[in-house]
């Protein structure tokens, strides 16, 4: 790869190729994100959408080394299946119980990683330099795959307590049992009370996402210094973030988590450490089919 000699957007017989495996995969912004970096760094490479039905997933994964792929991202509904199918998995992936990034090793074996927790922490550090999980209790809403990644990231970063609230209590209990550490499950109806003396609030539910019901959460009990992060990025400013901003809490939107989780994968496949910039944010937010959203 040479940024001087390589014509942007062109491919050669030596191109490195990666992609995203999902079903469906049409909604994914990852091709746009990695495509931006490939052009930005003048890399002879491509990143393509790979629609794969669940029943063909294991087979498709095994095809990656045969086809010369450098690796792939894995998204809904394959992340848990990916953990079961790779040859090796990182500590984070095992702890979270899911793989979002696969790297094809030189010997053709598959290494599974999970960079969602990294993306979460880096997003907060990038948006609020000096942010530290050690500062105090965190309130985490939701118990899906994203919540697992955020919980692991918070505990790894030294959060003294994670208060976990989810509509379906058993799912929260399972998350807490699987991950261990200072996670305290609180009832969904007690989520407002759980905000008292918290230093961080993270929404990983789908509530507040475009087309979904709103998140009902009065913030009166939340200290004004607490950081509020919504991992939703459509819309970019959710009603939760708008309400938090109005009362003076520091807020962090969810787009950065998507952008930062992609950094280690891009580096592993294409050999360049990419940067998250305002220009990248604008580019990824733009909907190629219908203007900005
Ligand atoms: P992901 O894996 O991307 O995190 P998910 O597994 O679909 O997504 O999780 C969605 C989260 O939003 C869950 O915590 C879900 O709560 P349940 O575990 O009870 O399903 C939460 N969620 C979705 N709709 C909700 C609603 N109407 N009220 C409360 N929580 C809701």
GROMACS .gro file of C-alpha atoms and ligand atoms in nm:
model
  324
    1UNK     CA    1   0.000   0.000   0.000
    2UNK     CA    2   0.123   0.342  -0.086
    3UNK     CA    3  -0.093   0.651  -0.059
    4UNK     CA    4   0.120   0.827  -0.322
    5UNK     CA    5   0.105   0.568  -0.597
    6UNK     CA    6  -0.234   0.409  -0.542
    7UNK     CA    7  -0.526   0.559  -0.726
    8UNK     CA    8  -0.809   0.619  -0.484
    9UNK     CA    9  -1.100   0.376  -0.516
   10UNK     CA   10  -0.922   0.147  -0.765
   11UNK     CA   11  -0.850  -0.217  -0.688
   12UNK     CA   12  -0.559  -0.437  -0.797
   13UNK     CA   13  -0.495  -0.810  -0.790
   14UNK     CA   14  -0.338  -0.757  -0.446
   15UNK     CA   15  -0.640  -0.589  -0.286
   16UNK     CA   16  -0.712  -0.677   0.075
   17UNK     CA   17  -1.079  -0.757   0.120
   18UNK     CA   18  -1.303  -0.754   0.426
   19UNK     CA   19  -1.677  -0.722   0.473
   20UNK     CA   20  -1.974  -0.739   0.703
   21UNK     CA   21  -2.178  -1.056   0.746
   22UNK     CA   22  -2.538  -1.001   0.853
   23UNK     CA   23  -2.898  -1.086   0.769
   24UNK     CA   24  -3.020  -0.845   0.656
   25UNK     CA   25  -2.715  -0.629   0.602
   26UNK     CA   26  -2.857  -0.352   0.384
   27UNK     CA   27  -2.902  -0.112   0.679
   28UNK     CA   28  -2.536  -0.134   0.784
   29UNK     CA   29  -2.325   0.180   0.780
   30UNK     CA   30  -2.001  -0.016   0.809
   31UNK     CA   31  -1.932  -0.032   0.432
   32UNK     CA   32  -1.957   0.348   0.422
   33UNK     CA   33  -1.738   0.383   0.729
   34UNK     CA   34  -1.460   0.148   0.616
   35UNK     CA   35  -1.496   0.274   0.258
   36UNK     CA   36  -1.425   0.628   0.382
   37UNK     CA   37  -1.104   0.517   0.555
   38UNK     CA   38  -0.991   0.305   0.258
   39UNK     CA   39  -1.012   0.612   0.034
   40UNK     CA   40  -0.877   0.846   0.301
   41UNK     CA   41  -0.562   0.636   0.347
   42UNK     CA   42  -0.531   0.538  -0.024
   43UNK     CA   43  -0.546   0.168   0.053
   44UNK     CA   44  -0.572  -0.101  -0.213
   45UNK     CA   45  -0.866  -0.269  -0.045
   46UNK     CA   46  -1.242  -0.318  -0.029
   47UNK     CA   47  -1.507  -0.366   0.238
   48UNK     CA   48  -1.828  -0.524   0.115
   49UNK     CA   49  -2.173  -0.619   0.252
   50UNK     CA   50  -2.211  -0.998   0.281
   51UNK     CA   51  -2.576  -1.102   0.326
   52UNK     CA   52  -2.573  -1.451   0.481
   53UNK     CA   53  -2.877  -1.642   0.606
   54UNK     CA   54  -2.848  -1.782   0.959
   55UNK     CA   55  -2.850  -2.146   0.844
   56UNK     CA   56  -2.556  -2.081   0.610
   57UNK     CA   57  -2.349  -1.876   0.855
   58UNK     CA   58  -2.095  -2.137   0.971
   59UNK     CA   59  -2.035  -2.242   0.611
   60UNK     CA   60  -1.992  -1.880   0.497
   61UNK     CA   61  -1.745  -1.813   0.777
   62UNK     CA   62  -1.527  -2.104   0.668
   63UNK     CA   63  -1.523  -1.958   0.316
   64UNK     CA   64  -1.348  -1.640   0.431
   65UNK     CA   65  -0.992  -1.783   0.430
   66UNK     CA   66  -1.065  -1.985   0.115
   67UNK     CA   67  -1.160  -1.664  -0.065
   68UNK     CA   68  -0.858  -1.476   0.067
   69UNK     CA   69  -1.052  -1.241   0.294
   70UNK     CA   70  -0.853  -1.052   0.557
   71UNK     CA   71  -1.153  -1.084   0.787
   72UNK     CA   72  -1.505  -0.963   0.847
   73UNK     CA   73  -1.738  -0.788   1.084
   74UNK     CA   74  -2.031  -0.987   1.211
   75UNK     CA   75  -2.367  -0.831   1.291
   76UNK     CA   76  -2.727  -0.926   1.374
   77UNK     CA   77  -2.822  -1.211   1.403
   78UNK     CA   78  -2.483  -1.386   1.385
   79UNK     CA   79  -2.275  -1.245   1.672
   80UNK     CA   80  -2.332  -1.532   1.917
   81UNK     CA   81  -2.300  -1.798   1.645
   82UNK     CA   82  -1.970  -1.641   1.546
   83UNK     CA   83  -1.828  -1.700   1.894
   84UNK     CA   84  -1.913  -2.070   1.861
   85UNK     CA   85  -1.765  -2.096   1.511
   86UNK     CA   86  -1.424  -1.925   1.534
   87UNK     CA   87  -1.101  -2.112   1.614
   88UNK     CA   88  -0.995  -1.868   1.888
   89UNK     CA   89  -1.175  -1.588   2.068
   90UNK     CA   90  -1.038  -1.291   2.261
   91UNK     CA   91  -1.103  -1.252   2.632
   92UNK     CA   92  -1.356  -0.973   2.565
   93UNK     CA   93  -1.546  -1.181   2.309
   94UNK     CA   94  -1.570  -1.475   2.550
   95UNK     CA   95  -1.669  -1.249   2.837
   96UNK     CA   96  -1.935  -1.069   2.631
   97UNK     CA   97  -2.049  -1.393   2.467
   98UNK     CA   98  -2.038  -1.257   2.113
   99UNK     CA   99  -1.797  -1.179   1.828
  100UNK     CA  100  -1.825  -0.868   1.609
  101UNK     CA  101  -1.486  -0.887   1.436
  102UNK     CA  102  -1.309  -1.178   1.270
  103UNK     CA  103  -0.947  -1.171   1.166
  104UNK     CA  104  -0.817  -1.440   0.930
  105UNK     CA  105  -0.473  -1.548   1.054
  106UNK     CA  106  -0.183  -1.628   0.822
  107UNK     CA  107  -0.252  -2.001   0.864
  108UNK     CA  108  -0.617  -1.955   0.761
  109UNK     CA  109  -0.761  -1.994   1.110
  110UNK     CA  110  -1.028  -1.755   1.238
  111UNK     CA  111  -0.976  -1.528   1.536
  112UNK     CA  112  -1.286  -1.376   1.695
  113UNK     CA  113  -1.282  -1.045   1.879
  114UNK     CA  114  -1.541  -0.812   2.022
  115UNK     CA  115  -1.459  -0.442   1.984
  116UNK     CA  116  -1.800  -0.301   2.089
  117UNK     CA  117  -1.686  -0.238   2.447
  118UNK     CA  118  -1.370  -0.069   2.319
  119UNK     CA  119  -1.589   0.146   2.094
  120UNK     CA  120  -1.807   0.243   2.388
  121UNK     CA  121  -1.516   0.346   2.614
  122UNK     CA  122  -1.323   0.524   2.339
  123UNK     CA  123  -1.635   0.718   2.243
  124UNK     CA  124  -1.670   0.852   2.597
  125UNK     CA  125  -1.297   0.927   2.628
  126UNK     CA  126  -1.295   1.101   2.291
  127UNK     CA  127  -1.605   1.311   2.364
  128UNK     CA  128  -1.515   1.389   2.726
  129UNK     CA  129  -1.138   1.382   2.776
  130UNK     CA  130  -1.067   1.287   3.135
  131UNK     CA  131  -1.380   1.072   3.165
  132UNK     CA  132  -1.323   0.776   3.393
  133UNK     CA  133  -1.548   0.484   3.484
  134UNK     CA  134  -1.393   0.482   3.831
  135UNK     CA  135  -1.579   0.806   3.919
  136UNK     CA  136  -1.891   0.634   4.049
  137UNK     CA  137  -2.188   0.403   3.991
  138UNK     CA  138  -2.316   0.357   3.637
  139UNK     CA  139  -2.679   0.295   3.545
  140UNK     CA  140  -2.714   0.068   3.244
  141UNK     CA  141  -3.051   0.028   3.070
  142UNK     CA  142  -3.100  -0.286   2.860
  143UNK     CA  143  -2.965  -0.639   2.864
  144UNK     CA  144  -2.905  -0.724   2.497
  145UNK     CA  145  -2.574  -0.776   2.322
  146UNK     CA  146  -2.483  -0.408   2.337
  147UNK     CA  147  -2.550  -0.398   2.712
  148UNK     CA  148  -2.316  -0.695   2.758
  149UNK     CA  149  -2.036  -0.516   2.576
  150UNK     CA  150  -2.092  -0.194   2.772
  151UNK     CA  151  -2.105  -0.380   3.106
  152UNK     CA  152  -1.775  -0.558   3.035
  153UNK     CA  153  -1.613  -0.231   2.925
  154UNK     CA  154  -1.730  -0.049   3.238
  155UNK     CA  155  -1.610  -0.323   3.473
  156UNK     CA  156  -1.277  -0.350   3.288
  157UNK     CA  157  -1.238   0.027   3.327
  158UNK     CA  158  -1.295   0.003   3.703
  159UNK     CA  159  -1.659   0.105   3.752
  160UNK     CA  160  -1.735   0.048   4.122
  161UNK     CA  161  -2.097  -0.054   4.050
  162UNK     CA  162  -2.318  -0.115   3.748
  163UNK     CA  163  -2.690  -0.084   3.816
  164UNK     CA  164  -2.861  -0.286   3.549
  165UNK     CA  165  -3.228  -0.228   3.461
  166UNK     CA  166  -3.409  -0.422   3.192
  167UNK     CA  167  -3.775  -0.474   3.108
  168UNK     CA  168  -3.723  -0.851   3.122
  169UNK     CA  169  -3.562  -0.908   3.461
  170UNK     CA  170  -3.440  -1.263   3.385
  171UNK     CA  171  -3.232  -1.135   3.098
  172UNK     CA  172  -3.062  -0.885   3.331
  173UNK     CA  173  -3.003  -1.159   3.589
  174UNK     CA  174  -2.846  -1.379   3.323
  175UNK     CA  175  -2.619  -1.096   3.208
  176UNK     CA  176  -2.507  -1.032   3.566
  177UNK     CA  177  -2.444  -1.402   3.630
  178UNK     CA  178  -2.250  -1.448   3.302
  179UNK     CA  179  -2.031  -1.140   3.344
  180UNK     CA  180  -1.985  -1.133   3.720
  181UNK     CA  181  -1.836  -0.841   3.914
  182UNK     CA  182  -2.024  -0.557   4.086
  183UNK     CA  183  -2.339  -0.564   3.870
  184UNK     CA  184  -2.659  -0.500   4.065
  185UNK     CA  185  -2.985  -0.582   3.892
  186UNK     CA  186  -3.258  -0.328   3.963
  187UNK     CA  187  -3.622  -0.359   3.861
  188UNK     CA  188  -3.733  -0.182   3.543
  189UNK     CA  189  -3.984   0.012   3.753
  190UNK     CA  190  -3.702   0.122   3.985
  191UNK     CA  191  -3.487   0.268   3.707
  192UNK     CA  192  -3.559   0.627   3.812
  193UNK     CA  193  -3.457   0.565   4.175
  194UNK     CA  194  -3.137   0.398   4.053
  195UNK     CA  195  -3.021   0.733   3.910
  196UNK     CA  196  -2.950   0.877   4.257
  197UNK     CA  197  -2.572   0.945   4.299
  198UNK     CA  198  -2.493   0.784   3.962
  199UNK     CA  199  -2.202   0.925   3.762
  200UNK     CA  200  -2.302   0.770   3.429
  201UNK     CA  201  -2.627   0.672   3.257
  202UNK     CA  202  -2.617   0.459   2.942
  203UNK     CA  203  -2.918   0.360   2.732
  204UNK     CA  204  -2.866   0.042   2.529
  205UNK     CA  205  -3.236  -0.033   2.481
  206UNK     CA  206  -3.403   0.041   2.149
  207UNK     CA  207  -3.637   0.290   2.321
  208UNK     CA  208  -3.596   0.632   2.162
  209UNK     CA  209  -3.469   0.494   1.833
  210UNK     CA  210  -3.645   0.620   1.519
  211UNK     CA  211  -3.967   0.422   1.479
  212UNK     CA  212  -3.956   0.283   1.836
  213UNK     CA  213  -4.145   0.396   2.148
  214UNK     CA  214  -3.983   0.670   2.359
  215UNK     CA  215  -3.780   0.597   2.672
  216UNK     CA  216  -3.980   0.704   2.975
  217UNK     CA  217  -3.719   0.818   3.227
  218UNK     CA  218  -3.754   1.133   3.440
  219UNK     CA  219  -3.402   1.257   3.518
  220UNK     CA  220  -3.480   1.453   3.840
  221UNK     CA  221  -3.280   1.214   4.058
  222UNK     CA  222  -2.971   1.217   3.835
  223UNK     CA  223  -2.682   1.434   3.961
  224UNK     CA  224  -2.616   1.724   3.721
  225UNK     CA  225  -2.256   1.610   3.680
  226UNK     CA  226  -2.351   1.261   3.558
  227UNK     CA  227  -2.258   1.177   3.199
  228UNK     CA  228  -2.549   1.062   2.982
  229UNK     CA  229  -2.479   0.839   2.682
  230UNK     CA  230  -2.730   0.691   2.440
  231UNK     CA  231  -2.586   0.428   2.210
  232UNK     CA  232  -2.864   0.500   1.958
  233UNK     CA  233  -2.747   0.720   1.667
  234UNK     CA  234  -3.068   0.745   1.466
  235UNK     CA  235  -3.171   1.003   1.571
  236UNK     CA  236  -2.835   1.139   1.677
  237UNK     CA  237  -2.989   1.352   1.953
  238UNK     CA  238  -3.244   1.126   2.123
  239UNK     CA  239  -3.510   1.265   2.358
  240UNK     CA  240  -3.297   1.129   2.646
  241UNK     CA  241  -2.990   1.327   2.536
  242UNK     CA  242  -3.197   1.639   2.471
  243UNK     CA  243  -3.351   1.620   2.821
  244UNK     CA  244  -3.011   1.561   2.980
  245UNK     CA  245  -2.855   1.847   2.784
  246UNK     CA  246  -3.135   2.083   2.895
  247UNK     CA  247  -3.057   2.019   3.261
  248UNK     CA  248  -2.684   2.064   3.206
  249UNK     CA  249  -2.558   1.705   3.212
  250UNK     CA  250  -2.264   1.623   2.984
  251UNK     CA  251  -2.405   1.414   2.695
  252UNK     CA  252  -2.244   1.179   2.444
  253UNK     CA  253  -2.426   1.048   2.137
  254UNK     CA  254  -2.403   0.694   2.003
  255UNK     CA  255  -2.241   0.747   1.666
  256UNK     CA  256  -1.892   0.748   1.814
  257UNK     CA  257  -1.936   0.394   1.949
  258UNK     CA  258  -1.997   0.269   1.595
  259UNK     CA  259  -1.699   0.462   1.460
  260UNK     CA  260  -1.454   0.369   1.736
  261UNK     CA  261  -1.545  -0.002   1.743
  262UNK     CA  262  -1.432  -0.016   1.380
  263UNK     CA  263  -1.078   0.112   1.445
  264UNK     CA  264  -0.911  -0.208   1.572
  265UNK     CA  265  -1.073  -0.413   1.294
  266UNK     CA  266  -0.959  -0.176   1.020
  267UNK     CA  267  -0.608  -0.179   1.161
  268UNK     CA  268  -0.597  -0.560   1.179
  269UNK     CA  269  -0.718  -0.603   0.819
  270UNK     CA  270  -0.560  -0.310   0.638
  271UNK     CA  271  -0.255  -0.227   0.851
  272UNK     CA  272  -0.335   0.139   0.921
  273UNK     CA  273  -0.461   0.289   1.248
  274UNK     CA  274  -0.754   0.500   1.129
  275UNK     CA  275  -0.876   0.820   1.289
  276UNK     CA  276  -1.227   0.920   1.391
  277UNK     CA  277  -1.276   1.277   1.266
  278UNK     CA  278  -1.569   1.522   1.234
  279UNK     CA  279  -1.551   1.466   0.857
  280UNK     CA  280  -1.599   1.090   0.908
  281UNK     CA  281  -1.894   1.154   1.139
  282UNK     CA  282  -2.063   1.372   0.876
  283UNK     CA  283  -1.995   1.121   0.600
  284UNK     CA  284  -2.132   0.821   0.789
  285UNK     CA  285  -2.444   1.011   0.897
  286UNK     CA  286  -2.531   1.099   0.541
  287UNK     CA  287  -2.778   0.853   0.396
  288UNK     CA  288  -2.667   0.780   0.039
  289UNK     CA  289  -3.025   0.691  -0.051
  290UNK     CA  290  -3.189   1.000   0.089
  291UNK     CA  291  -2.979   1.280   0.233
  292UNK     CA  292  -2.873   1.329   0.595
  293UNK     CA  293  -3.069   1.166   0.875
  294LIG     P1  294  -2.885  -0.549   2.115
  294LIG     O1  295  -2.838  -0.691   2.111
  294LIG     O2  296  -2.854  -0.469   1.993
  294LIG     O3  297  -2.844  -0.477   2.239
  294LIG     P2  298  -3.154  -0.648   2.175
  294LIG     O4  299  -3.098  -0.777   2.218
  294LIG     O5  300  -3.266  -0.648   2.074
  294LIG     O6  301  -3.046  -0.551   2.110
  294LIG     O7  302  -3.197  -0.564   2.303
  294LIG     C1  303  -3.290  -0.462   2.298
  294LIG     C2  304  -3.305  -0.404   2.438
  294LIG     O8  305  -3.410  -0.308   2.435
  294LIG     C3  306  -3.345  -0.508   2.541
  294LIG     O9  307  -3.287  -0.474   2.665
  294LIG     C4  308  -3.498  -0.492   2.544
  294LIG    O10  309  -3.556  -0.535   2.664
  294LIG     P3  310  -3.602  -0.690   2.682
  294LIG    O11  311  -3.478  -0.766   2.716
  294LIG    O12  312  -3.703  -0.688   2.790
  294LIG    O13  313  -3.660  -0.732   2.548
  294LIG     C5  314  -3.509  -0.344   2.532
  294LIG     N1  315  -3.642  -0.304   2.484
  294LIG     C6  316  -3.692  -0.315   2.360
  294LIG     N2  317  -3.819  -0.268   2.356
  294LIG     C7  318  -3.851  -0.229   2.483
  294LIG     C8  319  -3.968  -0.173   2.544
  294LIG     N3  320  -4.079  -0.147   2.474
  294LIG     N4  321  -3.962  -0.144   2.677
  294LIG     C9  322  -3.849  -0.169   2.750
  294LIG     N5  323  -3.736  -0.222   2.696
  294LIG    C10  324  -3.737  -0.251   2.565
   0.00000   0.00000   0.00000
